[in-house]
């Protein structure tokens, strides 16, 4: 499985930890930066990851900033992206099961390193539910995208 | 200030309580849902964000089991900046750094071992509403970049 990963400066250190965890567990990782703790703008990185997932260069994306909210906002401005800010294991599992999320957004300042690794494990090992009620809701989201996106 | 609010069935009870508490200080437009009957969150998220887009409401509050489904849908609309709130700090940052005009609350998730209550959501709402958008150049620049992404991607 191929994972596109990216962070802003506040998420840089956690990105390196998550990247190593993924590589140790045989995931193919594409690192879109940033590459130091020097300040960058989160929309730039979020857009790179969103485009990579949208264009199927990666199966899933992982984005990290201070609390995971800013990068989720930016990534969702791209069609076919369902980015979620996950703050614990249950929210990560439900993001996959109910929302078929394709980008996981993490907070480096709000959630501990080990908890964040557990969130990543849960997100990547959970499948979207195929029951009609979940599928129908995602269809309605798709209708909204078709109406408002180019 | 006029606040538009909605939820799916999972957020119905807390939405009703929160709307009641906020209605003492703000004008609230409640877009439903109005029962525990299962419904689809995209429909209710859309009602709130369209109300903001039209200028009828200035802010929006969305509730579902995790806050996440609502948040994805809301961000699919131009000019809407939505984020999930799960602490005092995220309530503040959503306004200060993300200039969020829509806040999304989880209703069925325990935070720090505690169930979410209407009182907690009221506190987070007040923090979010009372915190201004940062005046710092870097934050304003990033929001400008979001607007450019919207220009590029939206009709």
PDB file of C-alpha atoms in Angstrom:
ATOM      1  CA  UNK A   1       0.000   0.000   0.000  1.00  0.00           C
ATOM      2  CA  UNK A   2       1.262   3.434  -0.972  1.00  0.00           C
ATOM      3  CA  UNK A   3       0.965   6.329   1.489  1.00  0.00           C
ATOM      4  CA  UNK A   4       1.543  10.015   0.690  1.00  0.00           C
ATOM      5  CA  UNK A   5       2.660  11.863   3.803  1.00  0.00           C
ATOM      6  CA  UNK A   6       3.139  15.561   4.479  1.00  0.00           C
ATOM      7  CA  UNK A   7       3.228  18.076   7.315  1.00  0.00           C
ATOM      8  CA  UNK A   8       3.738  21.702   8.136  1.00  0.00           C
ATOM      9  CA  UNK A   9       6.619  22.755  10.399  1.00  0.00           C
ATOM     10  CA  UNK A  10       4.707  21.993  13.610  1.00  0.00           C
ATOM     11  CA  UNK A  11       4.081  18.439  12.399  1.00  0.00           C
ATOM     12  CA  UNK A  12       7.545  17.816  10.936  1.00  0.00           C
ATOM     13  CA  UNK A  13       8.958  15.771  13.851  1.00  0.00           C
ATOM     14  CA  UNK A  14       5.847  13.585  14.125  1.00  0.00           C
ATOM     15  CA  UNK A  15       5.881  13.093  10.341  1.00  0.00           C
ATOM     16  CA  UNK A  16       9.384  11.631  10.577  1.00  0.00           C
ATOM     17  CA  UNK A  17       8.232   9.241  13.342  1.00  0.00           C
ATOM     18  CA  UNK A  18       5.119   8.137  11.407  1.00  0.00           C
ATOM     19  CA  UNK A  19       7.141   7.780   8.209  1.00  0.00           C
ATOM     20  CA  UNK A  20       9.611   5.435   9.939  1.00  0.00           C
ATOM     21  CA  UNK A  21       6.742   3.448  11.485  1.00  0.00           C
ATOM     22  CA  UNK A  22       5.150   3.010   8.046  1.00  0.00           C
ATOM     23  CA  UNK A  23       8.413   2.050   6.347  1.00  0.00           C
ATOM     24  CA  UNK A  24       9.202  -0.476   9.111  1.00  0.00           C
ATOM     25  CA  UNK A  25       5.789  -1.988   8.423  1.00  0.00           C
ATOM     26  CA  UNK A  26       6.390  -2.356   4.691  1.00  0.00           C
ATOM     27  CA  UNK A  27       4.261   0.523   3.461  1.00  0.00           C
ATOM     28  CA  UNK A  28       5.590   2.432   0.491  1.00  0.00           C
ATOM     29  CA  UNK A  29       5.862   6.067   1.628  1.00  0.00           C
ATOM     30  CA  UNK A  30       6.058   9.166  -0.547  1.00  0.00           C
ATOM     31  CA  UNK A  31       7.209  12.120   1.563  1.00  0.00           C
ATOM     32  CA  UNK A  32       5.966  15.475   0.247  1.00  0.00           C
ATOM     33  CA  UNK A  33       7.661  17.508   2.974  1.00  0.00           C
ATOM     34  CA  UNK A  34       8.177  19.722   4.743  1.00  0.00           C
ATOM     35  CA  UNK A  35      11.757  18.704   5.386  1.00  0.00           C
ATOM     36  CA  UNK A  36      12.674  20.808   8.419  1.00  0.00           C
ATOM     37  CA  UNK A  37      11.053  22.821  11.199  1.00  0.00           C
ATOM     38  CA  UNK A  38      11.324  25.987   9.160  1.00  0.00           C
ATOM     39  CA  UNK A  39       7.899  27.604   8.758  1.00  0.00           C
ATOM     40  CA  UNK A  40       5.831  26.650   5.701  1.00  0.00           C
ATOM     41  CA  UNK A  41       2.196  27.285   4.755  1.00  0.00           C
ATOM     42  CA  UNK A  42      -0.119  24.349   5.473  1.00  0.00           C
ATOM     43  CA  UNK A  43      -2.322  24.843   2.357  1.00  0.00           C
ATOM     44  CA  UNK A  44       0.711  24.122   0.129  1.00  0.00           C
ATOM     45  CA  UNK A  45       1.444  20.741   1.727  1.00  0.00           C
ATOM     46  CA  UNK A  46      -2.239  19.796   2.066  1.00  0.00           C
ATOM     47  CA  UNK A  47      -2.772  20.475  -1.634  1.00  0.00           C
ATOM     48  CA  UNK A  48       0.194  18.252  -2.619  1.00  0.00           C
ATOM     49  CA  UNK A  49      -1.149  15.315  -0.600  1.00  0.00           C
ATOM     50  CA  UNK A  50      -4.750  15.867  -1.769  1.00  0.00           C
ATOM     51  CA  UNK A  51      -3.667  15.917  -5.434  1.00  0.00           C
ATOM     52  CA  UNK A  52      -1.525  12.779  -4.923  1.00  0.00           C
ATOM     53  CA  UNK A  53      -4.504  10.875  -3.498  1.00  0.00           C
ATOM     54  CA  UNK A  54      -6.974  12.310  -6.005  1.00  0.00           C
ATOM     55  CA  UNK A  55      -4.693  11.312  -8.901  1.00  0.00           C
ATOM     56  CA  UNK A  56      -4.148   7.855  -7.362  1.00  0.00           C
ATOM     57  CA  UNK A  57      -0.397   8.235  -6.897  1.00  0.00           C
ATOM     58  CA  UNK A  58      -1.120   7.029  -3.366  1.00  0.00           C
ATOM     59  CA  UNK A  59      -3.862   4.911  -1.769  1.00  0.00           C
ATOM     60  CA  UNK A  60      -4.114   7.105   1.319  1.00  0.00           C
ATOM     61  CA  UNK A  61      -2.720  10.397   2.550  1.00  0.00           C
ATOM     62  CA  UNK A  62      -1.521  11.421   5.992  1.00  0.00           C
ATOM     63  CA  UNK A  63      -1.280  15.108   6.898  1.00  0.00           C
ATOM     64  CA  UNK A  64       0.075  16.547  10.137  1.00  0.00           C
ATOM     65  CA  UNK A  65      -0.072  20.024  11.631  1.00  0.00           C
ATOM     66  CA  UNK A  66      -0.620  21.403  15.134  1.00  0.00           C
ATOM     67  CA  UNK A  67      -4.050  19.846  15.677  1.00  0.00           C
ATOM     68  CA  UNK A  68      -5.018  18.399  12.292  1.00  0.00           C
ATOM     69  CA  UNK A  69      -7.771  20.928  11.608  1.00  0.00           C
ATOM     70  CA  UNK A  70      -6.126  23.276   9.138  1.00  0.00           C
ATOM     71  CA  UNK A  71      -4.798  20.582   6.799  1.00  0.00           C
ATOM     72  CA  UNK A  72      -8.194  18.808   6.825  1.00  0.00           C
ATOM     73  CA  UNK A  73      -9.912  22.047   5.826  1.00  0.00           C
ATOM     74  CA  UNK A  74      -7.482  22.613   2.954  1.00  0.00           C
ATOM     75  CA  UNK A  75      -7.500  19.007   1.663  1.00  0.00           C
ATOM     76  CA  UNK A  76     -11.316  18.881   1.567  1.00  0.00           C
ATOM     77  CA  UNK A  77     -11.272  21.754  -0.925  1.00  0.00           C
ATOM     78  CA  UNK A  78     -10.182  19.136  -3.501  1.00  0.00           C
ATOM     79  CA  UNK A  79     -12.734  16.921  -5.266  1.00  0.00           C
ATOM     80  CA  UNK A  80     -12.928  13.251  -4.188  1.00  0.00           C
ATOM     81  CA  UNK A  81     -10.963  13.980  -1.043  1.00  0.00           C
ATOM     82  CA  UNK A  82     -12.451  13.014   2.285  1.00  0.00           C
ATOM     83  CA  UNK A  83      -9.998  14.326   4.857  1.00  0.00           C
ATOM     84  CA  UNK A  84     -10.649  13.882   8.561  1.00  0.00           C
ATOM     85  CA  UNK A  85      -9.024  15.249  11.670  1.00  0.00           C
ATOM     86  CA  UNK A  86      -8.766  12.201  13.948  1.00  0.00           C
ATOM     87  CA  UNK A  87      -8.236  12.786  17.633  1.00  0.00           C
ATOM     88  CA  UNK A  88      -8.517   9.239  18.996  1.00  0.00           C
ATOM     89  CA  UNK A  89      -8.810   5.610  17.885  1.00  0.00           C
ATOM     90  CA  UNK A  90     -12.617   5.567  17.688  1.00  0.00           C
ATOM     91  CA  UNK A  91     -12.703   8.671  15.494  1.00  0.00           C
ATOM     92  CA  UNK A  92     -10.105   7.035  13.204  1.00  0.00           C
ATOM     93  CA  UNK A  93     -12.098   3.811  12.914  1.00  0.00           C
ATOM     94  CA  UNK A  94     -15.389   5.599  12.234  1.00  0.00           C
ATOM     95  CA  UNK A  95     -13.729   7.926   9.711  1.00  0.00           C
ATOM     96  CA  UNK A  96     -12.921   4.873   7.622  1.00  0.00           C
ATOM     97  CA  UNK A  97     -16.094   2.881   8.335  1.00  0.00           C
ATOM     98  CA  UNK A  98     -18.670   5.647   7.930  1.00  0.00           C
ATOM     99  CA  UNK A  99     -16.976   8.296   5.785  1.00  0.00           C
ATOM    100  CA  UNK A 100     -14.554   6.178   3.691  1.00  0.00           C
ATOM    101  CA  UNK A 101     -11.944   8.840   4.519  1.00  0.00           C
ATOM    102  CA  UNK A 102      -8.890   8.825   2.263  1.00  0.00           C
ATOM    103  CA  UNK A 103      -6.730  11.382   4.097  1.00  0.00           C
ATOM    104  CA  UNK A 104      -5.932  11.107   7.799  1.00  0.00           C
ATOM    105  CA  UNK A 105      -5.097  14.393   9.535  1.00  0.00           C
ATOM    106  CA  UNK A 106      -3.191  14.307  12.816  1.00  0.00           C
ATOM    107  CA  UNK A 107      -2.392  16.836  15.505  1.00  0.00           C
ATOM    108  CA  UNK A 108       1.230  16.858  16.646  1.00  0.00           C
ATOM    109  CA  UNK A 109       0.474  19.202  19.527  1.00  0.00           C
ATOM    110  CA  UNK A 110      -2.854  17.811  20.700  1.00  0.00           C
ATOM    111  CA  UNK A 111      -2.312  14.036  20.611  1.00  0.00           C
ATOM    112  CA  UNK A 112       0.715  12.072  21.899  1.00  0.00           C
ATOM    113  CA  UNK A 113       3.147  10.324  19.557  1.00  0.00           C
ATOM    114  CA  UNK A 114       2.190   6.759  20.573  1.00  0.00           C
ATOM    115  CA  UNK A 115      -1.528   7.549  20.393  1.00  0.00           C
ATOM    116  CA  UNK A 116      -1.015   9.018  16.934  1.00  0.00           C
ATOM    117  CA  UNK A 117       0.725   5.804  15.803  1.00  0.00           C
ATOM    118  CA  UNK A 118      -2.265   3.794  17.085  1.00  0.00           C
ATOM    119  CA  UNK A 119      -4.577   6.141  15.182  1.00  0.00           C
ATOM    120  CA  UNK A 120      -2.558   5.516  11.988  1.00  0.00           C
ATOM    121  CA  UNK A 121      -2.670   1.726  12.520  1.00  0.00           C
ATOM    122  CA  UNK A 122      -6.443   1.822  13.058  1.00  0.00           C
ATOM    123  CA  UNK A 123      -7.094   4.085  10.072  1.00  0.00           C
ATOM    124  CA  UNK A 124      -5.025   1.974   7.656  1.00  0.00           C
ATOM    125  CA  UNK A 125      -6.436  -1.372   8.810  1.00  0.00           C
ATOM    126  CA  UNK A 126     -10.147  -0.449   8.763  1.00  0.00           C
ATOM    127  CA  UNK A 127     -12.366  -0.798   5.695  1.00  0.00           C
ATOM    128  CA  UNK A 128     -15.314   1.367   4.736  1.00  0.00           C
ATOM    129  CA  UNK A 129     -18.679  -0.240   5.556  1.00  0.00           C
ATOM    130  CA  UNK A 130     -20.728  -1.337   2.560  1.00  0.00           C
ATOM    131  CA  UNK A 131     -24.184  -1.114   4.172  1.00  0.00           C
ATOM    132  CA  UNK A 132     -26.574   0.922   1.997  1.00  0.00           C
ATOM    133  CA  UNK A 133     -27.017   3.749   4.529  1.00  0.00           C
ATOM    134  CA  UNK A 134     -23.298   4.577   4.504  1.00  0.00           C
ATOM    135  CA  UNK A 135     -22.974   4.170   0.760  1.00  0.00           C
ATOM    136  CA  UNK A 136     -26.004   6.423   0.187  1.00  0.00           C
ATOM    137  CA  UNK A 137     -24.575   9.199   2.361  1.00  0.00           C
ATOM    138  CA  UNK A 138     -21.318   9.119   0.426  1.00  0.00           C
ATOM    139  CA  UNK A 139     -23.325   9.239  -2.791  1.00  0.00           C
ATOM    140  CA  UNK A 140     -24.974  12.442  -1.512  1.00  0.00           C
ATOM    141  CA  UNK A 141     -21.544  13.908  -0.778  1.00  0.00           C
ATOM    142  CA  UNK A 142     -20.515  13.028  -4.327  1.00  0.00           C
ATOM    143  CA  UNK A 143     -23.638  14.769  -5.677  1.00  0.00           C
ATOM    144  CA  UNK A 144     -22.617  17.923  -3.767  1.00  0.00           C
ATOM    145  CA  UNK A 145     -19.120  17.742  -5.259  1.00  0.00           C
ATOM    146  CA  UNK A 146     -20.490  17.250  -8.761  1.00  0.00           C
ATOM    147  CA  UNK A 147     -22.704  20.287  -8.333  1.00  0.00           C
ATOM    148  CA  UNK A 148     -20.173  22.703  -6.843  1.00  0.00           C
ATOM    149  CA  UNK A 149     -16.764  21.603  -8.149  1.00  0.00           C
ATOM    150  CA  UNK A 150     -15.354  22.150 -11.633  1.00  0.00           C
TER     151      UNK A 150
ATOM    152  CA  UNK B   1     -25.055  37.412  15.489  1.00  0.00           C
ATOM    153  CA  UNK B   2     -27.136  34.793  13.683  1.00  0.00           C
ATOM    154  CA  UNK B   3     -26.033  31.173  14.049  1.00  0.00           C
ATOM    155  CA  UNK B   4     -27.316  28.335  11.870  1.00  0.00           C
ATOM    156  CA  UNK B   5     -27.305  24.895  13.491  1.00  0.00           C
ATOM    157  CA  UNK B   6     -28.093  21.355  12.375  1.00  0.00           C
ATOM    158  CA  UNK B   7     -27.326  17.748  13.191  1.00  0.00           C
ATOM    159  CA  UNK B   8     -28.024  14.225  12.087  1.00  0.00           C
ATOM    160  CA  UNK B   9     -29.910  11.787  14.341  1.00  0.00           C
ATOM    161  CA  UNK B  10     -26.760  11.083  16.370  1.00  0.00           C
ATOM    162  CA  UNK B  11     -26.502  14.749  17.277  1.00  0.00           C
ATOM    163  CA  UNK B  12     -30.195  15.539  17.626  1.00  0.00           C
ATOM    164  CA  UNK B  13     -30.462  15.592  21.430  1.00  0.00           C
ATOM    165  CA  UNK B  14     -27.314  17.657  22.049  1.00  0.00           C
ATOM    166  CA  UNK B  15     -28.178  19.963  19.158  1.00  0.00           C
ATOM    167  CA  UNK B  16     -31.566  20.732  20.658  1.00  0.00           C
ATOM    168  CA  UNK B  17     -30.046  21.422  24.099  1.00  0.00           C
ATOM    169  CA  UNK B  18     -27.200  23.528  22.696  1.00  0.00           C
ATOM    170  CA  UNK B  19     -29.556  25.562  20.477  1.00  0.00           C
ATOM    171  CA  UNK B  20     -31.760  26.234  23.498  1.00  0.00           C
ATOM    172  CA  UNK B  21     -28.779  27.448  25.574  1.00  0.00           C
ATOM    173  CA  UNK B  22     -27.423  29.651  22.776  1.00  0.00           C
ATOM    174  CA  UNK B  23     -30.833  31.122  21.931  1.00  0.00           C
ATOM    175  CA  UNK B  24     -30.669  33.234  25.099  1.00  0.00           C
ATOM    176  CA  UNK B  25     -27.790  35.236  23.566  1.00  0.00           C
ATOM    177  CA  UNK B  26     -27.964  34.729  19.799  1.00  0.00           C
ATOM    178  CA  UNK B  27     -30.521  34.369  17.091  1.00  0.00           C
ATOM    179  CA  UNK B  28     -30.488  30.668  16.201  1.00  0.00           C
ATOM    180  CA  UNK B  29     -31.811  29.127  12.994  1.00  0.00           C
ATOM    181  CA  UNK B  30     -32.352  25.418  13.628  1.00  0.00           C
ATOM    182  CA  UNK B  31     -32.295  23.442  10.389  1.00  0.00           C
ATOM    183  CA  UNK B  32     -33.047  20.084  12.018  1.00  0.00           C
ATOM    184  CA  UNK B  33     -33.017  17.184  12.209  1.00  0.00           C
ATOM    185  CA  UNK B  34     -35.949  17.211  14.613  1.00  0.00           C
ATOM    186  CA  UNK B  35     -36.039  13.603  15.843  1.00  0.00           C
ATOM    187  CA  UNK B  36     -33.888  10.530  16.565  1.00  0.00           C
ATOM    188  CA  UNK B  37     -35.035   9.017  13.269  1.00  0.00           C
ATOM    189  CA  UNK B  38     -31.985   8.043  11.125  1.00  0.00           C
ATOM    190  CA  UNK B  39     -31.195  10.630   8.452  1.00  0.00           C
ATOM    191  CA  UNK B  40     -28.302  11.603   6.169  1.00  0.00           C
ATOM    192  CA  UNK B  41     -25.758  14.161   7.416  1.00  0.00           C
ATOM    193  CA  UNK B  42     -24.902  15.694   3.966  1.00  0.00           C
ATOM    194  CA  UNK B  43     -28.465  17.041   3.686  1.00  0.00           C
ATOM    195  CA  UNK B  44     -28.291  18.816   7.054  1.00  0.00           C
ATOM    196  CA  UNK B  45     -24.728  20.111   6.625  1.00  0.00           C
ATOM    197  CA  UNK B  46     -25.780  21.636   3.309  1.00  0.00           C
ATOM    198  CA  UNK B  47     -28.697  23.542   4.852  1.00  0.00           C
ATOM    199  CA  UNK B  48     -26.408  25.289   7.346  1.00  0.00           C
ATOM    200  CA  UNK B  49     -23.637  26.199   4.915  1.00  0.00           C
ATOM    201  CA  UNK B  50     -26.066  27.486   2.286  1.00  0.00           C
ATOM    202  CA  UNK B  51     -27.544  29.754   4.951  1.00  0.00           C
ATOM    203  CA  UNK B  52     -24.047  31.179   5.588  1.00  0.00           C
ATOM    204  CA  UNK B  53     -23.310  31.498   1.875  1.00  0.00           C
ATOM    205  CA  UNK B  54     -26.549  33.476   1.444  1.00  0.00           C
ATOM    206  CA  UNK B  55     -25.573  35.805   4.279  1.00  0.00           C
ATOM    207  CA  UNK B  56     -28.585  34.781   6.349  1.00  0.00           C
ATOM    208  CA  UNK B  57     -26.346  33.411   9.164  1.00  0.00           C
ATOM    209  CA  UNK B  58     -22.782  34.406  10.018  1.00  0.00           C
ATOM    210  CA  UNK B  59     -21.696  31.194  11.720  1.00  0.00           C
ATOM    211  CA  UNK B  60     -22.677  27.527  11.641  1.00  0.00           C
ATOM    212  CA  UNK B  61     -22.683  24.658  14.115  1.00  0.00           C
ATOM    213  CA  UNK B  62     -22.904  21.032  12.950  1.00  0.00           C
ATOM    214  CA  UNK B  63     -23.196  17.910  15.091  1.00  0.00           C
ATOM    215  CA  UNK B  64     -22.842  14.213  14.263  1.00  0.00           C
ATOM    216  CA  UNK B  65     -21.395  11.188  16.040  1.00  0.00           C
ATOM    217  CA  UNK B  66     -17.736  12.091  15.357  1.00  0.00           C
ATOM    218  CA  UNK B  67     -18.079  15.584  13.818  1.00  0.00           C
ATOM    219  CA  UNK B  68     -16.120  14.280  10.846  1.00  0.00           C
ATOM    220  CA  UNK B  69     -18.774  13.520   8.241  1.00  0.00           C
ATOM    221  CA  UNK B  70     -20.329  16.953   8.746  1.00  0.00           C
ATOM    222  CA  UNK B  71     -16.897  18.572   8.496  1.00  0.00           C
ATOM    223  CA  UNK B  72     -16.053  16.914   5.171  1.00  0.00           C
ATOM    224  CA  UNK B  73     -19.367  18.003   3.632  1.00  0.00           C
ATOM    225  CA  UNK B  74     -19.224  21.593   4.936  1.00  0.00           C
ATOM    226  CA  UNK B  75     -15.752  22.160   3.489  1.00  0.00           C
ATOM    227  CA  UNK B  76     -17.058  21.183   0.044  1.00  0.00           C
ATOM    228  CA  UNK B  77     -18.679  24.647  -0.167  1.00  0.00           C
ATOM    229  CA  UNK B  78     -16.946  27.838  -1.267  1.00  0.00           C
ATOM    230  CA  UNK B  79     -16.187  30.294   1.524  1.00  0.00           C
ATOM    231  CA  UNK B  80     -16.875  27.717   4.211  1.00  0.00           C
ATOM    232  CA  UNK B  81     -14.084  26.910   6.612  1.00  0.00           C
ATOM    233  CA  UNK B  82     -15.178  24.086   8.902  1.00  0.00           C
ATOM    234  CA  UNK B  83     -13.267  22.190  11.544  1.00  0.00           C
ATOM    235  CA  UNK B  84     -13.877  19.499  14.151  1.00  0.00           C
ATOM    236  CA  UNK B  85     -13.647  20.760  17.738  1.00  0.00           C
ATOM    237  CA  UNK B  86     -12.695  18.425  20.571  1.00  0.00           C
ATOM    238  CA  UNK B  87     -11.154  20.671  23.254  1.00  0.00           C
ATOM    239  CA  UNK B  88     -10.917  24.253  24.563  1.00  0.00           C
ATOM    240  CA  UNK B  89      -7.685  24.639  22.610  1.00  0.00           C
ATOM    241  CA  UNK B  90      -9.096  23.436  19.289  1.00  0.00           C
ATOM    242  CA  UNK B  91     -12.115  25.740  19.776  1.00  0.00           C
ATOM    243  CA  UNK B  92      -9.702  28.666  20.058  1.00  0.00           C
ATOM    244  CA  UNK B  93      -7.397  27.583  17.214  1.00  0.00           C
ATOM    245  CA  UNK B  94     -10.309  27.042  14.830  1.00  0.00           C
ATOM    246  CA  UNK B  95     -11.082  30.728  15.057  1.00  0.00           C
ATOM    247  CA  UNK B  96      -7.587  32.146  15.579  1.00  0.00           C
ATOM    248  CA  UNK B  97      -5.638  30.197  12.925  1.00  0.00           C
ATOM    249  CA  UNK B  98      -8.233  28.578  10.645  1.00  0.00           C
ATOM    250  CA  UNK B  99     -10.745  31.467  10.533  1.00  0.00           C
ATOM    251  CA  UNK B 100     -13.423  28.765  10.802  1.00  0.00           C
ATOM    252  CA  UNK B 101     -16.983  29.974  10.240  1.00  0.00           C
ATOM    253  CA  UNK B 102     -18.396  26.506  10.914  1.00  0.00           C
ATOM    254  CA  UNK B 103     -17.640  24.342  13.940  1.00  0.00           C
ATOM    255  CA  UNK B 104     -18.326  20.599  13.960  1.00  0.00           C
ATOM    256  CA  UNK B 105     -18.914  18.749  17.217  1.00  0.00           C
ATOM    257  CA  UNK B 106     -18.736  15.048  18.019  1.00  0.00           C
ATOM    258  CA  UNK B 107     -21.633  13.779  20.121  1.00  0.00           C
ATOM    259  CA  UNK B 108     -20.964  10.091  20.689  1.00  0.00           C
ATOM    260  CA  UNK B 109     -17.240  10.128  21.383  1.00  0.00           C
ATOM    261  CA  UNK B 110     -15.730  10.277  24.843  1.00  0.00           C
ATOM    262  CA  UNK B 111     -13.139  13.015  25.230  1.00  0.00           C
ATOM    263  CA  UNK B 112     -10.598  12.535  28.028  1.00  0.00           C
ATOM    264  CA  UNK B 113     -12.794   9.737  29.372  1.00  0.00           C
ATOM    265  CA  UNK B 114     -15.926  11.904  29.619  1.00  0.00           C
ATOM    266  CA  UNK B 115     -19.130  11.893  27.617  1.00  0.00           C
ATOM    267  CA  UNK B 116     -19.783  15.041  25.638  1.00  0.00           C
ATOM    268  CA  UNK B 117     -22.501  17.167  27.255  1.00  0.00           C
ATOM    269  CA  UNK B 118     -24.409  20.249  26.091  1.00  0.00           C
ATOM    270  CA  UNK B 119     -22.510  22.260  28.727  1.00  0.00           C
ATOM    271  CA  UNK B 120     -19.154  21.252  27.213  1.00  0.00           C
ATOM    272  CA  UNK B 121     -20.368  22.104  23.701  1.00  0.00           C
ATOM    273  CA  UNK B 122     -21.692  25.455  24.950  1.00  0.00           C
ATOM    274  CA  UNK B 123     -18.285  26.239  26.480  1.00  0.00           C
ATOM    275  CA  UNK B 124     -16.464  25.335  23.252  1.00  0.00           C
ATOM    276  CA  UNK B 125     -18.951  27.374  21.204  1.00  0.00           C
ATOM    277  CA  UNK B 126     -18.369  30.419  23.412  1.00  0.00           C
ATOM    278  CA  UNK B 127     -14.557  30.080  23.129  1.00  0.00           C
ATOM    279  CA  UNK B 128     -14.835  29.772  19.334  1.00  0.00           C
ATOM    280  CA  UNK B 129     -17.200  32.760  19.040  1.00  0.00           C
ATOM    281  CA  UNK B 130     -15.225  34.994  21.394  1.00  0.00           C
ATOM    282  CA  UNK B 131     -11.799  34.331  19.845  1.00  0.00           C
ATOM    283  CA  UNK B 132     -10.981  36.626  16.959  1.00  0.00           C
ATOM    284  CA  UNK B 133      -9.207  35.682  13.739  1.00  0.00           C
ATOM    285  CA  UNK B 134      -5.463  36.284  14.066  1.00  0.00           C
ATOM    286  CA  UNK B 135      -4.140  39.484  12.556  1.00  0.00           C
ATOM    287  CA  UNK B 136      -0.743  37.968  11.915  1.00  0.00           C
ATOM    288  CA  UNK B 137       0.334  38.041   8.308  1.00  0.00           C
ATOM    289  CA  UNK B 138       1.153  34.316   8.091  1.00  0.00           C
ATOM    290  CA  UNK B 139      -2.338  33.253   9.134  1.00  0.00           C
ATOM    291  CA  UNK B 140      -4.044  35.721   6.792  1.00  0.00           C
ATOM    292  CA  UNK B 141      -1.805  34.530   3.941  1.00  0.00           C
ATOM    293  CA  UNK B 142      -2.781  30.882   4.494  1.00  0.00           C
ATOM    294  CA  UNK B 143      -6.496  31.708   4.410  1.00  0.00           C
ATOM    295  CA  UNK B 144      -5.870  33.637   1.198  1.00  0.00           C
ATOM    296  CA  UNK B 145      -4.279  30.463  -0.220  1.00  0.00           C
ATOM    297  CA  UNK B 146      -7.443  28.516   0.655  1.00  0.00           C
ATOM    298  CA  UNK B 147      -9.437  31.088  -1.325  1.00  0.00           C
ATOM    299  CA  UNK B 148      -7.125  30.532  -4.315  1.00  0.00           C
ATOM    300  CA  UNK B 149      -7.618  26.764  -4.089  1.00  0.00           C
ATOM    301  CA  UNK B 150     -11.379  27.384  -4.062  1.00  0.00           C
ATOM    302  CA  UNK B 151     -11.152  29.658  -7.126  1.00  0.00           C
ATOM    303  CA  UNK B 152      -9.248  26.920  -8.924  1.00  0.00           C
ATOM    304  CA  UNK B 153     -11.455  23.990  -7.935  1.00  0.00           C
ATOM    305  CA  UNK B 154     -14.995  25.320  -7.508  1.00  0.00           C
ATOM    306  CA  UNK B 155     -17.550  26.389 -10.097  1.00  0.00           C
TER     307      UNK B 155
END
